[in-house]
Amino acid sequence: MTDYNNADDAPASLDFDTLAVRAGTQRSHHGEHSEALYLTSSFVFNNAAEAARRFCGEEEGMIYSRFTNPTVDMLQVRLAALEGGEACVATATGMAAILATCMGLLKSGDHIIASRGLFGSTQTFFNAYMAKFGVETTFVSATDLAEYEAAVRPTTKLVFVETPSNPLTQLVDIAAVSAIARKAGAWLAVDNCFCTPALQKPLELGADLVIHSATKYLDGQGRVMGGAVVGSKAMLEEVYKFLRTAGPSISPFNAWVILKGVETLRIRMEAQSASALAVAQWLEAQPAVERVFYPGLPSHPQHALALKQQKSGGAIVAFEVKGEGREGAWRVVDSTRMLSITANLGDTRSTITHPATTTHGRITAEARAAAGIRDNLLRLAIGLESVEDIKADLARGLK
Ligand SMILES: *Cc1c(COP(=O)(O)O)cnc(C)c1O
């Protein structure tokens, strides 16, 4: 049995595609080919002395599934291998990964610098809950390096970014921000939800931690919730200690589903990304479309950075419908017959959402304007359906 976060048995020399299907696999004495699903809350010991050795950490092995579980173990080893990190801790959700990271590594009095436009719950978590326990957050423009530098305080401990951002696909220059964080003596955490390691490897670009909502592309089929943190063994030990004590642990069932999802991650990401580029190019040519936001388009202000930092543009496309109001945007949404009207993303099914009245509906109009989210903006998360069918579904409302 391997350690809860032991990625040593995933040889670094193997290719991404091989690691995605094989890294972390532990076979039981039955010799099952597919990974076994260990649905058990606890594990039994042969005798009292063995139980005592396990509990005091003298002997490796499973105790209780809030701490460790073989199926969860396999997922952790696989994700660490794919991100190129030493260790991984899987969590109940993406938000639980962010919670465990902050609780494990920060203390009252510490300061966070975060890029503006983070996932809504992440912003709320920093503003409402970390602040309540004495950890303050300064939000800076995702793309302005001078703002990160100016925000540094002697107490700055963590820089937290998300790239590309949702929904406007702004990119954070990971290598440049990691240099600023290093100089400040702070860690850089990158929420790699939108690109996944199939398209972007933040640790190779200088990040200390990678955060995942496995609910999105890692599962990739909209079935289960999950999250993960990847980084050095020393840092992950602190995250793990919080997790095993406080309990936002992932269900072995969800870990198993995500393990199987990860096997097809690169193929899905490349296909969805290629379709997203085709849809973005087509949208740019539509007279009823004012502007398209997609890092894979030469018109994207950070296209050069996208080419350097990401393997492709990803599967999220945002666009503005001509005319200021939400009327035109809502007409596009309501004219679709196939696209799912939902704020979720990372599925094989394409989704469409109107950010100003859904994901960003509860912030003030001023805050929305400052974030660049206009009433005529729509966000697409492109799935695996035919590009022609996706275009036809959008064309109806763009007439
Ligand atoms: C969904 C999401 C999260 C939160 O993940 P959950 O699994 O829903 O808790 C965090 N970051 C980003 C970028 C997301 O899209």
Coordinates of C-alpha atoms and ligand atoms in Angstrom, one line a residue:
M1 CA 0.0 0.0 0.0
T2 CA 1.4 3.4 -0.8
D3 CA 1.5 6.4 1.4
Y4 CA -1.5 8.8 1.2
N5 CA 0.5 11.2 -0.9
N6 CA 3.3 9.2 -2.2
A7 CA 3.8 10.0 -5.9
D8 CA 7.2 8.2 -6.0
D9 CA 5.7 5.1 -7.7
A10 CA 4.6 7.2 -10.7
P11 CA 7.9 7.4 -12.6
A12 CA 8.3 11.0 -13.9
S13 CA 9.8 9.6 -17.1
L14 CA 6.4 8.4 -18.3
D15 CA 4.3 10.6 -20.6
F16 CA 1.3 12.6 -19.5
D17 CA -1.0 10.2 -21.4
T18 CA 0.5 7.1 -19.7
L19 CA 0.3 8.7 -16.2
A20 CA -3.3 9.7 -16.8
V21 CA -4.4 6.1 -17.2
R22 CA -1.8 4.3 -15.0
A23 CA -0.3 6.5 -12.3
G24 CA -1.3 5.5 -8.7
T25 CA -3.0 2.2 -9.6
Q26 CA -2.8 -0.1 -6.6
R27 CA -3.9 -3.7 -7.2
S28 CA -5.4 -5.8 -4.4
H29 CA -4.6 -9.6 -4.2
H30 CA -7.5 -10.2 -6.6
G31 CA -5.5 -8.6 -9.4
E32 CA -8.4 -6.5 -10.6
H33 CA -7.5 -4.5 -13.8
S34 CA -9.6 -1.4 -13.2
E35 CA -9.1 0.4 -10.0
A36 CA -11.0 -1.0 -7.0
L37 CA -13.6 1.1 -5.3
Y38 CA -13.1 0.8 -1.5
L39 CA -16.4 1.9 -0.1
T40 CA -15.6 1.5 3.6
S41 CA -15.5 4.0 6.3
S42 CA -12.9 2.2 8.5
F43 CA -10.3 -0.5 8.3
V44 CA -9.7 -3.4 10.7
F45 CA -6.5 -4.4 12.5
N46 CA -5.1 -7.9 13.2
N47 CA -4.6 -7.1 16.8
A48 CA -4.4 -4.4 19.5
A49 CA -0.7 -3.8 19.0
E50 CA -1.2 -3.2 15.2
A51 CA -4.0 -0.8 15.9
A52 CA -1.8 1.1 18.3
R53 CA 1.1 1.3 15.9
R54 CA -1.2 2.6 13.1
F55 CA -2.7 5.2 15.3
C56 CA 0.6 6.6 16.5
G57 CA 2.0 6.6 13.0
E58 CA 4.7 4.0 13.7
E59 CA 3.2 1.8 11.0
E60 CA 1.8 2.8 7.6
G61 CA -1.7 1.7 6.7
M62 CA -5.3 2.6 6.6
I63 CA -7.3 3.6 9.7
Y64 CA -10.4 5.6 8.7
S65 CA -11.6 7.0 5.4
R66 CA -11.6 10.6 6.7
F67 CA -7.8 10.2 6.9
T68 CA -6.9 7.8 4.1
N69 CA -8.6 5.4 1.7
P70 CA -7.0 3.3 -1.0
T71 CA -9.2 4.7 -3.8
V72 CA -8.6 8.3 -2.7
D73 CA -4.9 7.4 -2.5
M74 CA -4.9 6.3 -6.2
L75 CA -6.5 9.6 -7.3
Q76 CA -4.0 11.7 -5.2
V77 CA -1.0 9.9 -6.7
R78 CA -2.4 10.3 -10.2
L79 CA -3.2 14.0 -9.9
A80 CA 0.3 14.7 -8.3
A81 CA 1.9 12.9 -11.3
L82 CA -0.2 14.9 -13.9
E83 CA 0.6 18.3 -12.3
G84 CA 4.3 17.4 -11.7
G85 CA 4.0 17.8 -7.9
E86 CA 5.4 15.8 -5.1
A87 CA 2.1 15.3 -3.3
C88 CA -1.6 15.8 -3.6
V89 CA -4.5 15.9 -1.1
A90 CA -8.0 15.3 -2.6
T91 CA -11.0 17.0 -1.0
A92 CA -14.8 16.9 -1.0
T93 CA -15.1 19.9 -3.4
G94 CA -13.0 22.6 -5.0
M95 CA -14.0 25.0 -2.3
A96 CA -12.9 22.4 0.3
A97 CA -9.5 22.4 -1.4
I98 CA -9.2 26.2 -1.0
L99 CA -10.5 26.0 2.6
A100 CA -8.0 23.2 3.6
T101 CA -5.1 25.1 1.9
C102 CA -5.9 28.3 3.8
M103 CA -6.6 26.7 7.2
G104 CA -3.5 24.4 6.9
L105 CA -1.0 27.1 5.8
L106 CA -2.2 30.5 7.1
K107 CA -2.8 32.0 10.5
S108 CA -4.4 35.1 11.9
G109 CA -2.5 38.2 10.9
D110 CA -1.4 36.8 7.5
H111 CA -2.3 38.6 4.3
I112 CA -3.5 37.3 0.9
I113 CA -3.1 38.9 -2.5
A114 CA -5.8 37.6 -4.9
S115 CA -6.5 38.3 -8.6
R116 CA -9.8 40.1 -9.2
G117 CA -12.4 38.0 -10.9
L118 CA -11.8 34.8 -8.9
F119 CA -14.6 32.3 -8.7
G120 CA -17.5 33.9 -6.7
S121 CA -17.4 31.5 -3.7
T122 CA -13.6 31.9 -3.5
Q123 CA -14.0 35.7 -3.2
T124 CA -16.8 35.3 -0.6
F125 CA -14.6 32.8 1.3
F126 CA -11.7 35.3 1.5
N127 CA -13.9 38.4 2.2
A128 CA -16.3 36.9 4.7
Y129 CA -14.6 34.0 6.4
M130 CA -10.8 34.4 6.2
A131 CA -11.3 38.1 7.2
K132 CA -13.4 36.9 10.2
F133 CA -10.4 35.0 11.4
G134 CA -7.9 37.8 10.9
V135 CA -6.6 37.1 7.4
E136 CA -7.1 40.1 5.1
T137 CA -7.2 39.9 1.3
T138 CA -6.2 42.6 -1.2
F139 CA -7.7 42.1 -4.7
V140 CA -5.6 43.3 -7.6
S141 CA -6.1 43.4 -11.4
A142 CA -5.3 39.9 -12.8
T143 CA -3.2 41.4 -15.6
D144 CA -1.3 44.3 -13.9
L145 CA 2.0 43.1 -12.3
A146 CA 2.6 46.5 -10.7
E147 CA -0.6 46.1 -8.7
Y148 CA 0.6 42.8 -7.3
E149 CA 3.9 44.4 -6.3
A150 CA 2.2 47.4 -4.7
A151 CA -0.1 45.1 -2.7
V152 CA 2.8 43.2 -1.0
R153 CA 3.0 43.7 2.8
P154 CA 5.4 42.2 5.3
T155 CA 2.6 39.8 6.3
T156 CA 1.8 38.6 2.8
K157 CA 1.8 34.9 2.9
L158 CA -0.2 33.7 -0.1
V159 CA -0.8 35.0 -3.6
F160 CA -3.9 33.3 -5.1
V161 CA -4.8 33.5 -8.8
E162 CA -7.1 31.9 -11.3
T163 CA -6.1 31.8 -15.0
P164 CA -7.9 32.1 -17.4
S165 CA -10.4 34.1 -15.4
N166 CA -14.2 33.5 -15.5
P167 CA -16.0 34.7 -17.6
L168 CA -13.7 37.2 -19.5
T169 CA -10.7 34.8 -19.9
Q170 CA -8.1 37.2 -18.6
L171 CA -4.7 35.6 -18.1
V172 CA -2.4 35.9 -15.2
D173 CA 1.3 35.7 -16.1
I174 CA 2.1 32.8 -13.8
A175 CA 5.9 33.0 -14.1
A176 CA 6.0 36.8 -13.5
V177 CA 3.6 36.6 -10.5
S178 CA 5.6 33.7 -9.1
A179 CA 8.7 35.9 -9.1
I180 CA 6.8 38.6 -7.2
A181 CA 5.5 36.1 -4.7
R182 CA 8.9 34.6 -4.2
K183 CA 10.5 38.0 -3.6
A184 CA 7.8 38.7 -1.0
G185 CA 8.4 35.4 0.7
A186 CA 4.9 34.3 -0.1
W187 CA 3.5 31.2 -1.8
L188 CA 1.7 31.3 -5.2
A189 CA -1.4 29.2 -5.5
V190 CA -3.0 28.8 -9.0
D191 CA -6.6 27.6 -9.4
N192 CA -6.0 25.4 -12.5
C193 CA -9.6 24.5 -13.0
F194 CA -10.1 25.9 -16.5
C195 CA -7.0 24.6 -18.1
T196 CA -6.2 21.5 -16.1
P197 CA -2.7 20.0 -16.4
A198 CA -3.6 18.8 -19.9
L199 CA -3.2 22.5 -21.1
Q200 CA -1.2 24.3 -18.3
K201 CA 1.3 23.2 -15.7
P202 CA 1.5 26.0 -13.1
L203 CA 4.2 24.2 -10.9
E204 CA 6.6 24.2 -13.9
L205 CA 6.0 28.0 -14.3
G206 CA 6.9 28.7 -10.6
A207 CA 3.7 28.2 -8.7
D208 CA 3.9 26.5 -5.3
L209 CA 0.4 25.0 -5.2
V210 CA -2.2 24.0 -7.7
I211 CA -5.8 24.0 -6.7
H212 CA -8.5 22.0 -8.5
S213 CA -12.3 21.8 -8.6
A214 CA -12.3 18.2 -9.8
T215 CA -16.1 18.7 -10.2
K216 CA -15.3 20.4 -13.6
Y217 CA -12.9 19.0 -16.2
L218 CA -11.2 16.3 -14.1
D219 CA -14.5 14.4 -13.8
G220 CA -15.4 16.0 -17.1
Q221 CA -18.9 14.5 -17.3
G222 CA -20.8 16.5 -14.7
R223 CA -21.4 13.6 -12.3
V224 CA -19.6 14.2 -8.9
M225 CA -18.0 16.9 -6.7
G226 CA -14.4 16.8 -5.8
G227 CA -11.3 18.9 -5.3
A228 CA -7.5 18.7 -5.0
V229 CA -4.4 20.5 -3.8
V230 CA -1.0 19.6 -5.4
G231 CA 2.4 20.8 -4.3
S232 CA 5.4 20.0 -2.2
K233 CA 5.3 17.2 0.5
A234 CA 6.0 19.7 3.3
M235 CA 3.2 22.0 2.3
L236 CA 0.7 19.2 1.6
E237 CA 1.4 17.7 5.0
E238 CA 0.0 20.8 6.6
V239 CA -3.1 20.8 4.3
Y240 CA -3.6 17.1 5.0
K241 CA -3.4 17.6 8.8
F242 CA -6.3 20.0 8.6
L243 CA -8.3 17.8 6.3
R244 CA -8.0 14.7 8.5
T245 CA -9.0 16.6 11.6
A246 CA -11.7 18.9 10.2
G247 CA -13.1 16.4 7.6
P248 CA -13.8 17.9 4.2
S249 CA -12.6 14.6 2.8
I250 CA -13.6 13.2 -0.6
S251 CA -15.9 10.2 -0.8
P252 CA -14.1 7.1 -2.2
F253 CA -17.0 6.8 -4.7
N254 CA -16.4 10.3 -6.1
A255 CA -12.6 9.7 -6.1
W256 CA -13.2 6.6 -8.2
V257 CA -15.4 8.4 -10.7
I258 CA -12.8 11.2 -11.1
L259 CA -10.0 8.6 -11.5
K260 CA -11.8 7.2 -14.5
G261 CA -12.6 10.7 -15.8
V262 CA -8.9 11.7 -15.7
E263 CA -8.0 8.8 -18.0
T264 CA -9.6 10.8 -20.9
L265 CA -8.7 14.3 -19.7
R266 CA -6.2 15.3 -22.4
I267 CA -8.3 13.9 -25.3
R268 CA -11.4 15.8 -24.0
M269 CA -9.5 19.0 -23.3
E270 CA -8.0 19.1 -26.7
A271 CA -11.3 18.3 -28.5
Q272 CA -13.3 20.8 -26.4
S273 CA -10.6 23.4 -26.9
A274 CA -10.5 22.9 -30.6
S275 CA -14.3 23.3 -30.8
A276 CA -14.1 26.4 -28.6
L277 CA -11.6 28.0 -31.0
A278 CA -13.9 27.1 -34.0
V279 CA -16.9 28.6 -32.2
A280 CA -15.0 31.7 -31.1
Q281 CA -13.8 32.3 -34.7
W282 CA -17.3 31.9 -36.0
L283 CA -18.7 34.2 -33.4
E284 CA -16.2 36.9 -34.3
A285 CA -17.5 36.9 -37.8
Q286 CA -21.2 37.3 -36.8
P287 CA -22.6 40.8 -37.4
A288 CA -24.7 40.5 -34.2
V289 CA -21.7 39.9 -32.1
E290 CA -19.8 42.9 -30.7
R291 CA -16.8 41.3 -29.1
V292 CA -15.4 37.8 -28.4
F293 CA -13.2 36.9 -25.4
Y294 CA -11.1 33.8 -26.1
P295 CA -7.3 33.4 -25.4
G296 CA -6.9 31.3 -28.6
L297 CA -7.9 34.3 -30.8
P298 CA -5.2 36.7 -32.1
S299 CA -7.7 39.5 -31.0
H300 CA -7.3 38.5 -27.4
P301 CA -5.1 41.2 -25.7
Q302 CA -3.0 38.4 -24.1
H303 CA -2.8 36.0 -27.0
A304 CA 1.0 36.0 -26.9
L305 CA 1.0 35.0 -23.2
A306 CA -1.7 32.3 -24.0
L307 CA 0.6 30.8 -26.6
K308 CA 3.5 30.7 -24.1
Q309 CA 1.7 29.6 -21.0
Q310 CA -1.1 27.3 -22.3
K311 CA -1.1 24.5 -24.8
S312 CA -4.4 25.9 -26.3
G313 CA -7.1 28.4 -25.5
G314 CA -9.3 26.1 -23.3
A315 CA -13.0 25.5 -23.6
I316 CA -14.5 28.7 -22.2
V317 CA -15.6 31.4 -24.7
A318 CA -17.4 34.7 -23.7
F319 CA -19.0 37.1 -26.1
E320 CA -21.0 40.3 -26.1
V321 CA -24.1 40.6 -28.2
K322 CA -24.5 43.9 -30.1
G323 CA -26.7 46.4 -28.2
E324 CA -26.1 47.5 -24.6
G325 CA -28.8 45.7 -22.8
R326 CA -29.5 42.2 -21.6
E327 CA -32.3 41.8 -24.1
G328 CA -30.2 40.6 -27.0
A329 CA -28.2 38.3 -24.7
W330 CA -31.3 36.8 -23.2
R331 CA -32.7 36.2 -26.7
V332 CA -29.7 34.2 -27.6
V333 CA -30.1 32.1 -24.5
D334 CA -33.8 31.6 -24.9
S335 CA -33.4 30.7 -28.6
T336 CA -31.2 27.7 -27.9
R337 CA -32.7 24.2 -28.1
M338 CA -29.6 22.1 -27.3
L339 CA -27.1 24.1 -25.2
S340 CA -27.8 23.6 -21.5
I341 CA -28.8 26.8 -19.7
T342 CA -26.7 26.3 -16.5
A343 CA -23.8 28.0 -14.8
N344 CA -21.8 24.8 -14.5
L345 CA -18.9 24.1 -16.8
G346 CA -16.4 21.3 -17.5
D347 CA -19.0 18.9 -18.9
T348 CA -19.1 17.0 -22.2
R349 CA -22.4 19.0 -22.7
S350 CA -22.0 22.6 -23.8
T351 CA -23.5 25.2 -21.5
I352 CA -24.6 28.8 -21.9
T353 CA -25.0 31.4 -19.1
H354 CA -25.7 35.1 -18.7
P355 CA -23.2 36.1 -16.0
A356 CA -24.8 39.5 -15.2
T357 CA -28.0 37.9 -13.9
T358 CA -26.6 34.5 -12.6
T359 CA -23.0 34.0 -11.5
H360 CA -22.4 37.8 -11.0
G361 CA -26.0 38.7 -10.3
R362 CA -25.6 39.3 -6.6
I363 CA -22.8 41.9 -6.7
T364 CA -23.6 45.6 -7.2
A365 CA -24.0 47.1 -10.7
E366 CA -20.8 49.2 -10.0
A367 CA -18.8 46.1 -9.0
R368 CA -20.1 44.3 -12.2
A369 CA -19.0 47.3 -14.3
A370 CA -15.6 47.4 -12.6
A371 CA -15.2 43.7 -13.4
G372 CA -16.1 44.3 -17.0
I373 CA -19.2 42.1 -16.9
R374 CA -21.7 43.9 -19.2
D375 CA -25.4 43.1 -19.5
N376 CA -24.9 41.9 -23.1
L377 CA -22.2 39.3 -22.1
L378 CA -22.7 35.6 -22.5
R379 CA -20.4 32.7 -21.4
L380 CA -20.2 29.4 -23.2
A381 CA -18.4 26.3 -21.9
I382 CA -17.9 24.2 -25.0
G383 CA -18.4 20.4 -24.7
L384 CA -18.1 17.5 -27.1
E385 CA -21.1 18.0 -29.4
S386 CA -20.6 18.7 -33.0
V387 CA -19.3 22.3 -33.6
E388 CA -21.9 22.7 -36.5
D389 CA -24.8 21.9 -34.1
I390 CA -23.4 24.3 -31.5
K391 CA -23.1 27.1 -34.1
A392 CA -26.6 26.4 -35.4
D393 CA -28.0 26.6 -31.9
L394 CA -26.4 30.0 -31.3
A395 CA -27.2 31.3 -34.8
R396 CA -31.0 31.3 -34.1
G397 CA -30.8 34.0 -31.5
L398 CA -28.1 36.0 -33.3
K399 CA -30.3 36.6 -36.4
Ligands
LIG1 C1 -16.3 25.5 -9.6 C2 -15.0 26.2 -9.2 C3 -14.5 26.2 -7.9 C4 -15.2 25.5 -6.8 O1 -15.3 24.1 -7.0 P1 -16.5 23.3 -6.3 O2 -16.1 21.9 -6.7 O3 -17.8 23.7 -6.9 O4 -16.4 23.5 -4.9 C5 -13.3 26.8 -7.7 N1 -12.7 27.5 -8.7 C6 -13.1 27.5 -10.0 C7 -12.4 28.3 -11.0 C8 -14.3 26.9 -10.3 O5 -14.8 27.0 -11.5

